[in-house]
Short mmCIF file of C-alpha atoms in Angstrom, two decimals:
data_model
loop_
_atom_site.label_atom_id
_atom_site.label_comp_id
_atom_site.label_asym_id
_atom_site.label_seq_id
_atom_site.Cartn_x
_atom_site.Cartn_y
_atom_site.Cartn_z
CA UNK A 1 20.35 -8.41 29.15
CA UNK A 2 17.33 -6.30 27.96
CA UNK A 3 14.30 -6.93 25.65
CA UNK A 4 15.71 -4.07 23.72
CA UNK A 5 18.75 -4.65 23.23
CA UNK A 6 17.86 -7.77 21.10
CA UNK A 7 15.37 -5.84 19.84
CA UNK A 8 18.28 -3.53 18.04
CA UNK A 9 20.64 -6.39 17.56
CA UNK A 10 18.02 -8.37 15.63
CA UNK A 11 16.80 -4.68 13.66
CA UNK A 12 20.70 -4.18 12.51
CA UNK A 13 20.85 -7.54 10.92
CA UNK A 14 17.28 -7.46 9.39
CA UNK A 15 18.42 -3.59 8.17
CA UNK A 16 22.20 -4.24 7.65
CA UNK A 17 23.49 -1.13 9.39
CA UNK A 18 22.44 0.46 12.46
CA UNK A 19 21.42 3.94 10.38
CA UNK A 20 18.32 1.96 9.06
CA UNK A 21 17.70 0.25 12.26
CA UNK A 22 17.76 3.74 14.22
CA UNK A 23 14.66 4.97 11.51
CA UNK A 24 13.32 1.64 11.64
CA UNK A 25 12.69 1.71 15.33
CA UNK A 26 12.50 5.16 15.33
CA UNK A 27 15.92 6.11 17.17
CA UNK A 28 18.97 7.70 16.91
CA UNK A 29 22.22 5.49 15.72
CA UNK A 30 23.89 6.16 18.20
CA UNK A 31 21.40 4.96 20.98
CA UNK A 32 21.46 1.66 18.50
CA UNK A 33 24.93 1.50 18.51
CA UNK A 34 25.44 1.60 22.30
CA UNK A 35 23.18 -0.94 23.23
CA UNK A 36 24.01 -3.55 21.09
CA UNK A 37 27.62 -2.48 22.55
CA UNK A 38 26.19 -3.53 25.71
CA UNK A 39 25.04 -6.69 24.68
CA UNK A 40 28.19 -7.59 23.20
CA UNK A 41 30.07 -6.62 26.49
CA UNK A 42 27.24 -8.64 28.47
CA UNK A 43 27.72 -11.25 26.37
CA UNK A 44 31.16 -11.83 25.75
CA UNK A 45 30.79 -12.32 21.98
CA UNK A 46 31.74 -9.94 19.06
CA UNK A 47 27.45 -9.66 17.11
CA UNK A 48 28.36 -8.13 14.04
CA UNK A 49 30.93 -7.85 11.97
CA UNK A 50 31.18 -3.50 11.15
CA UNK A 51 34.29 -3.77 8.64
CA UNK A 52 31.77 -4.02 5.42
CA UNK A 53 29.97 -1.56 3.53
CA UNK A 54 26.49 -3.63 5.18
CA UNK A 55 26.68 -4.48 9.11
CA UNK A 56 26.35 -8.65 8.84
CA UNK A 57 25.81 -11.06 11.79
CA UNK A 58 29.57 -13.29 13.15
CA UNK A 59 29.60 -16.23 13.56
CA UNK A 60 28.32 -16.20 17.26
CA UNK A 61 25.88 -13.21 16.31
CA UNK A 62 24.20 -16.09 13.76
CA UNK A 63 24.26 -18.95 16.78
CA UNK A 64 22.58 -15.81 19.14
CA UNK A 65 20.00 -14.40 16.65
CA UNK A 66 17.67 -17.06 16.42
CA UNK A 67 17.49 -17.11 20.25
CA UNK A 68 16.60 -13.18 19.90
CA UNK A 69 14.16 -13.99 17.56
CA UNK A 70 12.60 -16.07 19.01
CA UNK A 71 12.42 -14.57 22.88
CA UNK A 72 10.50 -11.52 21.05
CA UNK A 73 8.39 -13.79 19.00
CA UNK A 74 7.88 -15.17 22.36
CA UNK A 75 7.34 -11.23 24.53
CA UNK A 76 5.14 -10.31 21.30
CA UNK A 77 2.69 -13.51 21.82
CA UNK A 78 2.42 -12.79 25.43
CA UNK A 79 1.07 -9.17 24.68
CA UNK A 80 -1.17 -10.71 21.96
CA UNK A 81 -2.69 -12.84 24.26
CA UNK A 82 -3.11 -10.60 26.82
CA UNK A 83 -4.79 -8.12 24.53
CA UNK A 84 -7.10 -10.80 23.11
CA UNK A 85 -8.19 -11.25 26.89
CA UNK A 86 -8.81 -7.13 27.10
CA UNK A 87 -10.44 -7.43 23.64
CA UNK A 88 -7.22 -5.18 22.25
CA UNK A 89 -5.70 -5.76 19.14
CA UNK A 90 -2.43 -4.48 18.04
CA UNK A 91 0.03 -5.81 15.90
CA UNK A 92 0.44 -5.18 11.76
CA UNK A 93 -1.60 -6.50 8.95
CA UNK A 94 -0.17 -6.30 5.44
CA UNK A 95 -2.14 -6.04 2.64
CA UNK A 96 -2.19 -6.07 -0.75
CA UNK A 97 -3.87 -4.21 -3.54
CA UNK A 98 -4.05 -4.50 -7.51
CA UNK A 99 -3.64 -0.56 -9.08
CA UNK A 100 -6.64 1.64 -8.22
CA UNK A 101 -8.30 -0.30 -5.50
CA UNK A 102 -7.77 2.08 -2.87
CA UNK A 103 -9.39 4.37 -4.52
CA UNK A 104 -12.33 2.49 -5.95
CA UNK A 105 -15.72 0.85 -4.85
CA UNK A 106 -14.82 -3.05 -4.83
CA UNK A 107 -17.66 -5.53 -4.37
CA UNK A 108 -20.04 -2.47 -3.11
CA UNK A 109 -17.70 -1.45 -0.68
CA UNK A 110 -15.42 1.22 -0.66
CA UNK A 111 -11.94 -0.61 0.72
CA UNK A 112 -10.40 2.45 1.92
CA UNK A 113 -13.15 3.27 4.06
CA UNK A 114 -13.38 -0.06 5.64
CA UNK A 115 -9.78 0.19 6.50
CA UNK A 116 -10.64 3.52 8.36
CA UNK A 117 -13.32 2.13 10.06
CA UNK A 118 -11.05 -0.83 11.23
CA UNK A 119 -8.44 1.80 12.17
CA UNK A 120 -10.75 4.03 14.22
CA UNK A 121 -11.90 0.65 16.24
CA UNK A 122 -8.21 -0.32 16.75
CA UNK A 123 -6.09 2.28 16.67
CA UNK A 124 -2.90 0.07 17.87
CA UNK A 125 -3.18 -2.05 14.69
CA UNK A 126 -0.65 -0.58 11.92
CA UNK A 127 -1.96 -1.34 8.70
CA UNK A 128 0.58 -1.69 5.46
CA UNK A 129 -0.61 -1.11 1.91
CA UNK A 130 1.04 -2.31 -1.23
CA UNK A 131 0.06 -2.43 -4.50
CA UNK A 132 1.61 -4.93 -7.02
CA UNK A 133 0.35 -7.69 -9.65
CA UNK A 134 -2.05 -10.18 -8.76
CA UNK A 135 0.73 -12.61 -9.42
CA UNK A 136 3.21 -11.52 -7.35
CA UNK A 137 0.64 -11.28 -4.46
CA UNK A 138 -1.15 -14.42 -4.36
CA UNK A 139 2.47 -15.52 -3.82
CA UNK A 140 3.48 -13.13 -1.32
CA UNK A 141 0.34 -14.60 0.19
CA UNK A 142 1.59 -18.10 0.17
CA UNK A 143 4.74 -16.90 1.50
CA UNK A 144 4.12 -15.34 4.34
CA UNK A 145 5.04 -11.86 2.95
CA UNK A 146 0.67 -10.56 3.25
CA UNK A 147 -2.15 -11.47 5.34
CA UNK A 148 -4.76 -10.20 2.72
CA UNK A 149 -4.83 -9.03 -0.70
CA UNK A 150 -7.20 -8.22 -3.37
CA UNK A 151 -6.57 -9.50 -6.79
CA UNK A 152 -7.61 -10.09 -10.14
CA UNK A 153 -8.32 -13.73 -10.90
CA UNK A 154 -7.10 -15.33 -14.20
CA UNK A 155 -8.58 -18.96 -13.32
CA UNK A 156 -8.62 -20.71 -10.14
CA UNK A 157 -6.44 -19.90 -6.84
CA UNK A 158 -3.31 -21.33 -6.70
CA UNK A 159 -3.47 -24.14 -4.06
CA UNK A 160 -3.05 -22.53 -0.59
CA UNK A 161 -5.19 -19.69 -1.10
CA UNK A 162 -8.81 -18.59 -0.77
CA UNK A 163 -11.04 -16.53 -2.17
CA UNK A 164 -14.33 -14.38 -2.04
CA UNK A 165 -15.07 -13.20 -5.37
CA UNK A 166 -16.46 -9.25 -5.33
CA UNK A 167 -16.18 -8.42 -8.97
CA UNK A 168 -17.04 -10.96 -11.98
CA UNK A 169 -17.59 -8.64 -15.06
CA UNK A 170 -17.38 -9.46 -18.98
CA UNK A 171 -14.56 -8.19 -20.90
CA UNK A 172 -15.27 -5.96 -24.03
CA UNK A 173 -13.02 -4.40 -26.53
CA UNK A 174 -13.04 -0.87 -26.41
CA UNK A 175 -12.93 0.65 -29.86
CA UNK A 176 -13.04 4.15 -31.45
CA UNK A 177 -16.66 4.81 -32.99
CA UNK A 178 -14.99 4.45 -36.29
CA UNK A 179 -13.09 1.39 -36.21
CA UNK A 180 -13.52 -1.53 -38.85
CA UNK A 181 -14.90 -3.72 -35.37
CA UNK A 182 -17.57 -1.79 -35.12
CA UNK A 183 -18.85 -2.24 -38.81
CA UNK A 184 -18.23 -5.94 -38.45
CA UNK A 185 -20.22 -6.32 -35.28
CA UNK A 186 -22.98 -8.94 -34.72
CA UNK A 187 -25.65 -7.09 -31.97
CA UNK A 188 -22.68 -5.15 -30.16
CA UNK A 189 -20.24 -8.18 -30.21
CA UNK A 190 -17.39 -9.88 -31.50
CA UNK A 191 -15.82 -13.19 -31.83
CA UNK A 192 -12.09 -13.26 -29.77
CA UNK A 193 -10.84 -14.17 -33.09
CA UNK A 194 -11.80 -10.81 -34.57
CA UNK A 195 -9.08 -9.33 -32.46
CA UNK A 196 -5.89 -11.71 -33.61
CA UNK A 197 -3.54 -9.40 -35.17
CA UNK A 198 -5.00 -5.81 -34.11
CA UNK A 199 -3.06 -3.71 -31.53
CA UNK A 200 -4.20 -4.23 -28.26
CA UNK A 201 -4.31 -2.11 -24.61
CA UNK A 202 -4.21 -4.41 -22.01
CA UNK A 203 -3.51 -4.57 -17.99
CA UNK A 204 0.40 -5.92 -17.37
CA UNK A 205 1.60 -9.55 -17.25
CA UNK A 206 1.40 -10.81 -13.94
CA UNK A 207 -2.38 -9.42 -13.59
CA UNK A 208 -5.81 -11.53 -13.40
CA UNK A 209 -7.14 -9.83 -16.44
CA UNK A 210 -3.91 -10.48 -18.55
CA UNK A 211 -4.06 -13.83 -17.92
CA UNK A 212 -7.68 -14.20 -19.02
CA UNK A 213 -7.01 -12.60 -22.32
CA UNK A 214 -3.91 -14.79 -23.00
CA UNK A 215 -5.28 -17.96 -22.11
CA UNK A 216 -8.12 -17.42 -24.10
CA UNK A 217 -5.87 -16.09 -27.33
CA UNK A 218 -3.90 -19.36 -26.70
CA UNK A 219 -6.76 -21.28 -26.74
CA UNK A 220 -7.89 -19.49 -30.10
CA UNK A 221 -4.72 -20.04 -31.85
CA UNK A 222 -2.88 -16.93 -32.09
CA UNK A 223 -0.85 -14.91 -29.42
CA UNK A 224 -2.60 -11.46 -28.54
CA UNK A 225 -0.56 -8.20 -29.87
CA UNK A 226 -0.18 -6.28 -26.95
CA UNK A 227 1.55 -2.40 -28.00
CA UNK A 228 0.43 -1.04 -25.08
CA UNK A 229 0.05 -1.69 -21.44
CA UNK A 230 -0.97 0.18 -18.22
CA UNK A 231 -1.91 -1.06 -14.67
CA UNK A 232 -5.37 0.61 -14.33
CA UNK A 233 -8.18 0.19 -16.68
CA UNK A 234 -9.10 3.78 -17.10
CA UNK A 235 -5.56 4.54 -18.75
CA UNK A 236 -6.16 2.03 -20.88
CA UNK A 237 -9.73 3.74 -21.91
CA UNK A 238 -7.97 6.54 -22.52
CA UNK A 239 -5.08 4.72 -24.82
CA UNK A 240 -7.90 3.56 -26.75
CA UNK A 241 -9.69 6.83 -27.06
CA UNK A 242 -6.54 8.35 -28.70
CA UNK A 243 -6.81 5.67 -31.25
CA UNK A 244 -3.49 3.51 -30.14
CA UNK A 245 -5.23 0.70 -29.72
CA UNK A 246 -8.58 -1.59 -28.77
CA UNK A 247 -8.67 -1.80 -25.26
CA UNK A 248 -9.34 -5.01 -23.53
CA UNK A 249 -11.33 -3.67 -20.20
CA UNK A 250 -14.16 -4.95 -17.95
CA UNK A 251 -17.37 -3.86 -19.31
CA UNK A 252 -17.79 -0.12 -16.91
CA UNK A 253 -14.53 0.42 -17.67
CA UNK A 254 -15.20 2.41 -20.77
CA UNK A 255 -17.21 5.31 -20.52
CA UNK A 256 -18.99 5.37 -24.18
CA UNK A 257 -19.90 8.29 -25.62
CA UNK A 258 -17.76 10.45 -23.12
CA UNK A 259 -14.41 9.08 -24.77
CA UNK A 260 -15.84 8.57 -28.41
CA UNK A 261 -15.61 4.79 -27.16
CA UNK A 262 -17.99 1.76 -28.35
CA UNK A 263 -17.74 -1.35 -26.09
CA UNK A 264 -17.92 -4.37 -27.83
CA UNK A 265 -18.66 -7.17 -26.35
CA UNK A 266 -16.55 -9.99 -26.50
CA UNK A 267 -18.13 -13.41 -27.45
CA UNK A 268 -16.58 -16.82 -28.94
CA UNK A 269 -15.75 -17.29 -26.23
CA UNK A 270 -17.11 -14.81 -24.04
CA UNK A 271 -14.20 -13.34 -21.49
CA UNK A 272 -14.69 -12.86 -17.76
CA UNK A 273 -12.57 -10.48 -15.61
CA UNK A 274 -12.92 -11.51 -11.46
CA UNK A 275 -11.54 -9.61 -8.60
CA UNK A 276 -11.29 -11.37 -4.96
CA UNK A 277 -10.34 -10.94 -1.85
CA UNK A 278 -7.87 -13.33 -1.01
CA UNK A 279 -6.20 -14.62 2.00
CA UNK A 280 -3.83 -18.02 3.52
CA UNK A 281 -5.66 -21.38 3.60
CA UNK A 282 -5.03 -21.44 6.82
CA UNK A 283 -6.18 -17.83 7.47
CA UNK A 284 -4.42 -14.75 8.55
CA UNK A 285 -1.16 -15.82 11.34
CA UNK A 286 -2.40 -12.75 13.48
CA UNK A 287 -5.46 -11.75 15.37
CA UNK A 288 -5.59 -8.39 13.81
CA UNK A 289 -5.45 -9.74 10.25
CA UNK A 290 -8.32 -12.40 11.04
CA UNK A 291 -10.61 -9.51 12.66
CA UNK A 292 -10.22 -7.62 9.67
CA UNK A 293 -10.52 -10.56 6.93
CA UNK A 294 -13.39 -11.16 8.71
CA UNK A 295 -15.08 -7.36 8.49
CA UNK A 296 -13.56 -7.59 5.10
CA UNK A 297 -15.31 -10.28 3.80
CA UNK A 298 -18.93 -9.26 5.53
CA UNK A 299 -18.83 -5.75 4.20
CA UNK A 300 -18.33 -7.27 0.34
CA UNK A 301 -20.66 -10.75 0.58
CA UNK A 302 -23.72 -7.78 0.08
CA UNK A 303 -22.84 -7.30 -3.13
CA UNK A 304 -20.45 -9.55 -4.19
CA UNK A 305 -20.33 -12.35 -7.14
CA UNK A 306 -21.02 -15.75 -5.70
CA UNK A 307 -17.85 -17.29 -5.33
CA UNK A 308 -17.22 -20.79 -7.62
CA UNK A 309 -13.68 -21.17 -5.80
CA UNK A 310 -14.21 -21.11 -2.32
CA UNK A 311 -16.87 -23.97 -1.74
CA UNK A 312 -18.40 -22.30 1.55
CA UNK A 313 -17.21 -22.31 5.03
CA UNK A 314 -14.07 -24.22 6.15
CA UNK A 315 -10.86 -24.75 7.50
CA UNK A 316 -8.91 -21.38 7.21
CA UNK A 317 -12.10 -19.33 6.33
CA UNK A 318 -13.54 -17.44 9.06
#
């Protein structure tokens, strides 16, 4: 019996067929195919039952898997330690991104360059970049499913989570030059409650900035109008400029005179939109991860917002 032969039997059941293993691993089916044939013959026992449209585990394939599992698990922390001891990291970090970070200073840092940096240092170290809701991340986080993620904040982290907040801007309503809000302004701003009814441009459910702007609404008594939404703030702008809208945006967002825009800012109360990097309570499961959280979160404490949530240094927080 061979490492990688449980490698492939454990890469057909995680894939369901042995096509998708094969590109998973990066080999052809029918090298997939043959060795887990020669694990079954080793073994004794019929794996996986082929008579389905997916490839699923028998009943002595479920009994063997979590002993394959767990001898890689087992193969994979010898070769972490042993690269720890070199001062070699390897492995995968998975990380997640709200719309328009990569390509964006965060926190005075630019995060695509920091992951290049990172990658030129360790080249074995694969890095995976998603980018979804804040929502839906600071769960995946919580889950197991990232190591790191940067996220808009709509209050505090949910328990089980940290956070270094990089970005803590006020919101303002961006508003063609000839809209009624403008006329009714007070020294460039305007009570929340000047907004209940209007058609607004806002950032999707699920993100930090939504959440602000319906908690606050809530709060106020009314339920925002949202006609239209898009997951990066400079769409938005852009919504607003062609008069569809007034779009809720951090103050930078809007570019002024450039788009015909005035940004208003938003008082009664006033409106705060945070971005973080966030990461497991108990920090990153991997070495990799940790060595970058912790580059991560030197390269934005320069110029980030001092962070209410995180309550300095301790368990988890490297």
């Amino acid at each position: 019996m061979e490492l990688g032969q449980l490698r492939y039997f454990v890469a057909v059941v995680e894939e369901g067929g042995f096509t998708r293993a094969g590109a998973r691993l990066h080999v052809s089916q029918p090298g997939v195919s043959a060795q887990v044939g020669q694990l079954e013959r080793e073994l004794g026992l019929r794996l996986l039952d082929r008579s389905g449209r997916r490839v699923t585990p028998t009943e002595a394939g479920e009994a063997v898997l979590s002993y394959a599992r767990a001898a890689l698990a087992a193969v994979e922390g010898i070769r972490r330690t042993a690269d720890e001891v070199r001062g070699l990291l390897r492995g995968r970090v998975a990380i997640g991104l709200i719309p328009g970070a990569a390509g964006a200073v965060v926190g005075g840092s630019d995060v695509v360059g920091v992951l290049g940096d990172f990658h030129d240092a360790h080249p074995q170290v694969e890095i995976a970049l998603a980018e979804d809701t804040s929502e839906r991340m600071l769960a995946a986080l919580r889950q197991g499913g990232l190591d790191l993620a940067v996220v808009g904040l709509g209050g505090e982290p949910p328990p089980g989570v940290c956070v270094q907040v990089v970005i803590d801007e006020p919101l303002v309503a961006a508003v063609r030059s000839g809209d009624p809000l403008v006329r009714d302004a007070t020294d460039g701003g305007i009570p929340l409650a000047a907004l209940r009814g209007r058609a607004l441009i806002s950032l999707p459910r699920g993100t930090g900035l939504r959440g602000v702007l319906e908690q606050a609404c809530a709060e106020a008594g009314f339920a925002p109008r949202v006609d239209f939404e898009a997951a990066a703030p400079g769409v938005l702008v852009r919504l607003a400029a062609r008069g569809l809208g007034v779009a809720v945006v951090p103050a930078g967002a809007e570019s002024g005179a450039a788009q015909g825009l005035v940004a208003l800012r938003i008082t009664e109360p006033v409106l705060h939109g945070r971005v973080a990097l966030a990461w497991p309570t108990d920090g990153p499961s991997g070495p990799a991860a940790r060595r970058l959280l912790e580059q991560l979160r030197t390269r934005f404490a320069s110029g980030a917002a001092p962070d209410p949530g995180s309550g300095g240094p301790g368990p988890g927080r490297p």
